[in-house]
PDB file of C-alpha atoms in Angstrom:
ATOM      1  CA  MET A 731      30.949  -7.620 -77.159  1.00 76.00           C
ATOM      2  CA  ASP A 732      28.157  -9.895 -78.333  1.00 89.00           C
ATOM      3  CA  THR A 733      24.438  -8.398 -78.543  1.00 91.00           C
ATOM      4  CA  LEU A 734      21.213 -10.250 -78.491  1.00 93.00           C
ATOM      5  CA  TYR A 735      19.802 -10.062 -82.110  1.00 95.00           C
ATOM      6  CA  THR A 736      16.387 -10.988 -83.310  1.00 94.00           C
ATOM      7  CA  ILE A 737      16.353 -12.383 -86.781  1.00 95.00           C
ATOM      8  CA  ILE A 738      12.887 -12.728 -88.488  1.00 94.00           C
ATOM      9  CA  THR A 739      12.764 -14.897 -91.583  1.00 93.00           C
ATOM     10  CA  TYR A 740       9.866 -15.149 -94.066  1.00 92.00           C
ATOM     11  CA  SER A 741       9.824 -18.291 -95.953  1.00 92.00           C
ATOM     12  CA  GLU A 742       7.380 -20.432 -98.215  1.00 87.00           C
ATOM     13  CA  ASN A 743       6.254 -23.467 -96.549  1.00 82.00           C
ATOM     14  CA  PHE A 744       8.554 -26.213 -97.886  1.00 82.00           C
ATOM     15  CA  ALA A 745      10.088 -29.328 -96.229  1.00 83.00           C
ATOM     16  CA  GLY A 746      13.861 -28.755 -95.043  1.00 86.00           C
ATOM     17  CA  ILE A 747      13.864 -24.894 -95.142  1.00 88.00           C
ATOM     18  CA  LEU A 748      14.438 -25.144 -91.236  1.00 90.00           C
ATOM     19  CA  ASN A 749      17.535 -27.227 -91.610  1.00 91.00           C
ATOM     20  CA  GLN A 750      18.997 -24.992 -94.183  1.00 91.00           C
ATOM     21  CA  ILE A 751      18.430 -21.988 -91.980  1.00 92.00           C
ATOM     22  CA  THR A 752      19.780 -23.337 -88.995  1.00 92.00           C
ATOM     23  CA  ALA A 753      22.921 -24.562 -90.797  1.00 93.00           C
ATOM     24  CA  VAL A 754      23.770 -21.192 -91.149  1.00 94.00           C
ATOM     25  CA  PHE A 755      24.203 -20.626 -87.682  1.00 95.00           C
ATOM     26  CA  THR A 756      26.199 -23.855 -87.266  1.00 94.00           C
ATOM     27  CA  ARG A 757      28.596 -22.833 -89.941  1.00 94.00           C
ATOM     28  CA  ARG A 758      29.216 -19.495 -88.117  1.00 93.00           C
ATOM     29  CA  GLN A 759      29.441 -21.382 -84.702  1.00 94.00           C
ATOM     30  CA  VAL A 760      26.644 -19.171 -83.620  1.00 95.00           C
ATOM     31  CA  ASN A 761      24.390 -20.797 -81.033  1.00 94.00           C
ATOM     32  CA  ILE A 762      20.329 -19.980 -81.393  1.00 95.00           C
ATOM     33  CA  GLU A 763      19.230 -18.876 -78.009  1.00 92.00           C
ATOM     34  CA  SER A 764      15.264 -19.184 -79.003  1.00 92.00           C
ATOM     35  CA  LEU A 765      13.479 -20.416 -82.336  1.00 93.00           C
ATOM     36  CA  ASN A 766       9.952 -20.035 -83.128  1.00 92.00           C
ATOM     37  CA  VAL A 767       8.382 -21.024 -86.465  1.00 92.00           C
ATOM     38  CA  CYS A 768       4.621 -20.431 -87.067  1.00 89.00           C
ATOM     39  CA  SER A 769       2.290 -19.194 -90.055  1.00 86.00           C
ATOM     40  CA  SER A 770       2.301 -15.849 -90.608  1.00 83.00           C
ATOM     41  CA  SER A 771      -0.464 -13.134 -91.729  1.00 80.00           C
ATOM     42  CA  THR A 772       0.435 -14.076 -95.431  1.00 81.00           C
ATOM     43  CA  PRO A 773      -0.973 -17.418 -96.583  1.00 82.00           C
ATOM     44  CA  GLY A 774       1.599 -19.816 -97.529  1.00 84.00           C
ATOM     45  CA  VAL A 775       4.238 -17.922 -95.777  1.00 88.00           C
ATOM     46  CA  HIS A 776       5.803 -19.427 -92.410  1.00 91.00           C
ATOM     47  CA  LYS A 777       7.588 -16.930 -89.974  1.00 92.00           C
ATOM     48  CA  TYR A 778      10.806 -17.856 -88.271  1.00 93.00           C
ATOM     49  CA  THR A 779      11.755 -15.771 -85.267  1.00 94.00           C
ATOM     50  CA  ILE A 780      15.303 -16.623 -84.116  1.00 95.00           C
ATOM     51  CA  THR A 781      17.294 -14.903 -81.249  1.00 94.00           C
ATOM     52  CA  CYS A 782      21.176 -15.129 -80.953  1.00 95.00           C
ATOM     53  CA  TYR A 783      24.099 -13.500 -79.269  1.00 95.00           C
ATOM     54  CA  CYS A 784      26.881 -12.222 -81.839  1.00 95.00           C
ATOM     55  CA  THR A 785      28.379  -9.325 -83.078  1.00 95.00           C
ATOM     56  CA  GLU A 786      26.764  -6.907 -85.700  1.00 95.00           C
ATOM     57  CA  GLU A 787      29.308  -7.982 -88.308  1.00 95.00           C
ATOM     58  CA  THR A 788      28.038 -11.689 -87.780  1.00 96.00           C
ATOM     59  CA  VAL A 789      24.282 -11.042 -87.761  1.00 96.00           C
ATOM     60  CA  LYS A 790      24.573  -9.154 -91.151  1.00 96.00           C
ATOM     61  CA  ILE A 791      26.555 -12.122 -92.761  1.00 96.00           C
ATOM     62  CA  ILE A 792      24.028 -14.580 -91.003  1.00 96.00           C
ATOM     63  CA  THR A 793      20.994 -12.449 -92.337  1.00 96.00           C
ATOM     64  CA  LYS A 794      22.435 -12.260 -95.908  1.00 95.00           C
ATOM     65  CA  GLN A 795      23.145 -16.226 -95.948  1.00 95.00           C
ATOM     66  CA  ILE A 796      19.632 -17.080 -94.887  1.00 95.00           C
ATOM     67  CA  GLU A 797      18.238 -14.463 -97.485  1.00 92.00           C
ATOM     68  CA  LYS A 798      20.385 -16.477-100.387  1.00 90.00           C
ATOM     69  CA  LYS A 799      18.194 -19.529 -99.510  1.00 88.00           C
ATOM     70  CA  ILE A 800      15.757 -20.088-102.558  1.00 82.00           C
ATOM     71  CA  ASP A 801      12.765 -20.405-100.302  1.00 87.00           C
ATOM     72  CA  VAL A 802      13.349 -17.473 -98.329  1.00 90.00           C
ATOM     73  CA  LEU A 803      11.435 -14.466 -98.884  1.00 90.00           C
ATOM     74  CA  GLN A 804      13.035 -12.232 -96.670  1.00 90.00           C
ATOM     75  CA  ALA A 805      15.436 -11.910 -93.583  1.00 93.00           C
ATOM     76  CA  ARG A 806      16.136  -9.092 -91.416  1.00 93.00           C
ATOM     77  CA  TYR A 807      17.766  -8.501 -88.042  1.00 94.00           C
ATOM     78  CA  TYR A 808      16.826  -6.519 -85.207  1.00 93.00           C
ATOM     79  CA  THR A 809      18.201  -5.214 -81.864  1.00 91.00           C
ATOM     80  CA  ALA A 810      15.737  -5.152 -78.347  1.00 87.00           C
ATOM     81  CA  ASP A 811      14.755  -1.479 -79.226  1.00 87.00           C
ATOM     82  CA  GLU A 812      13.347  -2.268 -82.883  1.00 88.00           C
ATOM     83  CA  ILE A 813      10.975  -5.040 -81.811  1.00 88.00           C
ATOM     84  CA  TYR A 814       8.150  -6.018 -79.440  1.00 88.00           C
ATOM     85  CA  ILE A 815       8.987  -9.485 -78.088  1.00 88.00           C
ATOM     86  CA  GLN A 816       7.275 -11.771 -75.896  1.00 91.00           C
ATOM     87  CA  GLU A 817       7.708 -15.427 -74.531  1.00 92.00           C
ATOM     88  CA  VAL A 818       5.436 -17.803 -72.625  1.00 95.00           C
ATOM     89  CA  ALA A 819       6.568 -19.957 -69.867  1.00 96.00           C
ATOM     90  CA  LEU A 820       4.715 -22.572 -67.747  1.00 97.00           C
ATOM     91  CA  PHE A 821       5.994 -23.614 -64.241  1.00 97.00           C
ATOM     92  CA  LYS A 822       4.879 -26.891 -62.634  1.00 98.00           C
ATOM     93  CA  LEU A 823       4.938 -26.172 -59.132  1.00 97.00           C
ATOM     94  CA  ASN A 824       4.727 -28.208 -55.772  1.00 96.00           C
ATOM     95  CA  THR A 825       1.252 -27.699 -54.519  1.00 96.00           C
ATOM     96  CA  SER A 826       1.983 -28.555 -50.879  1.00 94.00           C
ATOM     97  CA  ARG A 827       4.876 -26.288 -50.750  1.00 94.00           C
ATOM     98  CA  ILE A 828       2.718 -23.344 -52.069  1.00 94.00           C
ATOM     99  CA  LEU A 829       0.024 -23.931 -49.469  1.00 93.00           C
ATOM    100  CA  VAL A 830       2.870 -23.528 -46.844  1.00 93.00           C
ATOM    101  CA  GLU A 831       5.243 -21.135 -48.084  1.00 93.00           C
ATOM    102  CA  LYS A 832       3.276 -17.844 -48.627  1.00 95.00           C
ATOM    103  CA  ASP A 833       6.114 -16.129 -50.586  1.00 96.00           C
ATOM    104  CA  ILE A 834       5.518 -18.571 -53.445  1.00 96.00           C
ATOM    105  CA  SER A 835       2.054 -16.946 -54.018  1.00 95.00           C
ATOM    106  CA  ARG A 836       3.383 -13.649 -53.526  1.00 96.00           C
ATOM    107  CA  ALA A 837       5.999 -14.288 -56.148  1.00 96.00           C
ATOM    108  CA  ILE A 838       3.255 -15.315 -58.531  1.00 97.00           C
ATOM    109  CA  ARG A 839       1.027 -12.420 -57.707  1.00 95.00           C
ATOM    110  CA  GLN A 840       3.980  -9.821 -58.048  1.00 96.00           C
ATOM    111  CA  HIS A 841       4.748 -11.158 -61.715  1.00 96.00           C
ATOM    112  CA  SER A 842       1.441 -10.938 -62.955  1.00 96.00           C
ATOM    113  CA  ALA A 843       1.406 -14.805 -63.718  1.00 97.00           C
ATOM    114  CA  LYS A 844      -1.521 -16.789 -63.512  1.00 96.00           C
ATOM    115  CA  ILE A 845      -2.278 -20.062 -61.999  1.00 95.00           C
ATOM    116  CA  VAL A 846      -4.194 -22.544 -64.439  1.00 96.00           C
ATOM    117  CA  GLU A 847      -4.438 -25.790 -62.779  1.00 95.00           C
ATOM    118  CA  VAL A 848      -4.082 -26.879 -59.136  1.00 95.00           C
ATOM    119  CA  ASN A 849      -4.281 -30.450 -57.883  1.00 95.00           C
ATOM    120  CA  GLU A 850      -3.258 -31.890 -54.833  1.00 94.00           C
ATOM    121  CA  THR A 851       0.219 -32.976 -56.166  1.00 95.00           C
ATOM    122  CA  PHE A 852       1.056 -29.980 -58.462  1.00 97.00           C
ATOM    123  CA  SER A 853       0.105 -26.468 -59.739  1.00 97.00           C
ATOM    124  CA  ILE A 854       0.686 -25.084 -63.164  1.00 97.00           C
ATOM    125  CA  VAL A 855       1.274 -21.409 -63.656  1.00 97.00           C
ATOM    126  CA  THR A 856       1.822 -19.519 -66.858  1.00 97.00           C
ATOM    127  CA  LEU A 857       3.435 -16.192 -67.668  1.00 97.00           C
ATOM    128  CA  THR A 858       3.507 -14.261 -70.707  1.00 95.00           C
ATOM    129  CA  GLY A 859       6.026 -11.396 -70.824  1.00 93.00           C
ATOM    130  CA  LEU A 860       9.523 -10.294 -71.562  1.00 90.00           C
ATOM    131  CA  PRO A 861      12.325 -12.932 -71.490  1.00 88.00           C
ATOM    132  CA  GLU A 862      13.821 -11.134 -68.274  1.00 91.00           C
ATOM    133  CA  ASP A 863      10.194 -11.099 -66.828  1.00 94.00           C
ATOM    134  CA  ILE A 864      10.083 -14.795 -66.946  1.00 94.00           C
ATOM    135  CA  ASP A 865      13.837 -15.555 -65.789  1.00 95.00           C
ATOM    136  CA  SER A 866      13.006 -13.354 -62.808  1.00 96.00           C
ATOM    137  CA  LEU A 867       9.853 -15.381 -61.903  1.00 97.00           C
ATOM    138  CA  TYR A 868      11.865 -18.705 -62.456  1.00 97.00           C
ATOM    139  CA  ILE A 869      14.675 -17.328 -60.294  1.00 97.00           C
ATOM    140  CA  SER A 870      12.435 -16.335 -57.280  1.00 96.00           C
ATOM    141  CA  LEU A 871      10.461 -19.595 -57.589  1.00 97.00           C
ATOM    142  CA  ASP A 872      13.434 -21.627 -57.891  1.00 96.00           C
ATOM    143  CA  LYS A 873      14.895 -19.884 -54.619  1.00 96.00           C
ATOM    144  CA  LEU A 874      11.776 -21.143 -52.741  1.00 96.00           C
ATOM    145  CA  GLY A 875      12.497 -24.910 -53.859  1.00 94.00           C
ATOM    146  CA  CYS A 876       9.129 -25.330 -55.395  1.00 96.00           C
ATOM    147  CA  VAL A 877       9.855 -25.716 -59.250  1.00 97.00           C
ATOM    148  CA  LEU A 878       9.159 -29.135 -60.456  1.00 97.00           C
ATOM    149  CA  GLN A 879       9.227 -28.480 -63.982  1.00 97.00           C
ATOM    150  CA  PHE A 880       9.951 -25.335 -66.249  1.00 97.00           C
ATOM    151  CA  VAL A 881       9.614 -24.583 -69.922  1.00 96.00           C
ATOM    152  CA  ARG A 882       9.433 -21.509 -72.138  1.00 93.00           C
ATOM    153  CA  CYS A 883       8.759 -21.103 -75.935  1.00 89.00           C
ATOM    154  CA  GLY A 884      10.753 -19.710 -78.418  1.00 83.00           C
ATOM    155  CA  ALA A 885      10.614 -15.646 -78.545  1.00 85.00           C
ATOM    156  CA  ILE A 886       7.761 -14.202 -80.690  1.00 83.00           C
ATOM    157  CA  ALA A 887       8.120 -10.686 -82.066  1.00 85.00           C
ATOM    158  CA  VAL A 888       6.812  -8.080 -84.380  1.00 80.00           C
ATOM    159  CA  THR A 889       8.580  -5.079 -85.364  1.00 77.00           C
ATOM    160  CA  ARG A 890       7.712  -1.466 -84.000  1.00 78.00           C
ATOM    161  CA  GLY A 891       7.017  -0.211 -87.583  1.00 71.00           C
ATOM    162  CA  ARG A 892       3.170   0.227 -88.751  1.00 65.00           C
ATOM    163  CA  ARG A 893       3.325  -2.385 -91.546  1.00 61.00           C
ATOM    164  CA  GLU A 894       5.032  -5.754 -91.854  1.00 64.00           C
ATOM    165  CA  LEU A 895       8.157  -5.360 -94.085  1.00 63.00           C
ATOM    166  CA  LEU A 896       7.207  -8.355 -95.892  1.00 66.00           C
ATOM    167  CA  ASP A 897       4.139  -6.956 -97.004  1.00 62.00           C
ATOM    168  CA  GLU A 898       6.238  -3.855 -98.602  1.00 63.00           C
ATOM    169  CA  TYR A 899       8.578  -6.671-100.427  1.00 63.00           C
ATOM    170  CA  LEU A 900       5.631  -8.540-101.526  1.00 64.00           C
ATOM    171  CA  GLU A 901       3.899  -5.460-102.893  1.00 62.00           C
ATOM    172  CA  LYS A 902       7.424  -4.457-105.012  1.00 65.00           C
ATOM    173  CA  VAL A 903       7.781  -8.026-106.157  1.00 64.00           C
ATOM    174  CA  ASN A 904       4.266  -8.227-107.634  1.00 68.00           C
ATOM    175  CA  SER A 905       4.257  -4.850-109.144  1.00 68.00           C
TER     176      SER A 905
END
């Protein structure tokens, strides 16, 4: 049975590395569920947060293959209990439906979402939370027929440990 794994990879900021990393998944025929790339807390180093469903054997192989890339500093995989993960979503809703249907604003409040813009045509709602929280709000709003557009970012994650594992790796390399 496939499990959702999060692979956190650090690399130097060179053109083409993202393509090399995603090619590893393609070769193994593993679909990437979400992908987020950003600067890390270490200057000149980028952090890739990739989620995918696969077996532990497959995620081990993928992680080893990613780490073999020249510009990759480190790659590690995690299960949901080993990291803290969040996503951000935006919902564009029909304003006239919100004004008529009280259950829409109730769903927004129950999910602790925030209304960030309202005009006569549409309203924008944002929610930061666990992927299942975002799924839950989307399902609720979609059932009420008010969703005009929906978008979510790729997962962002930090490990539950006290220090970033990259820092420990860089200390070893530099000593």
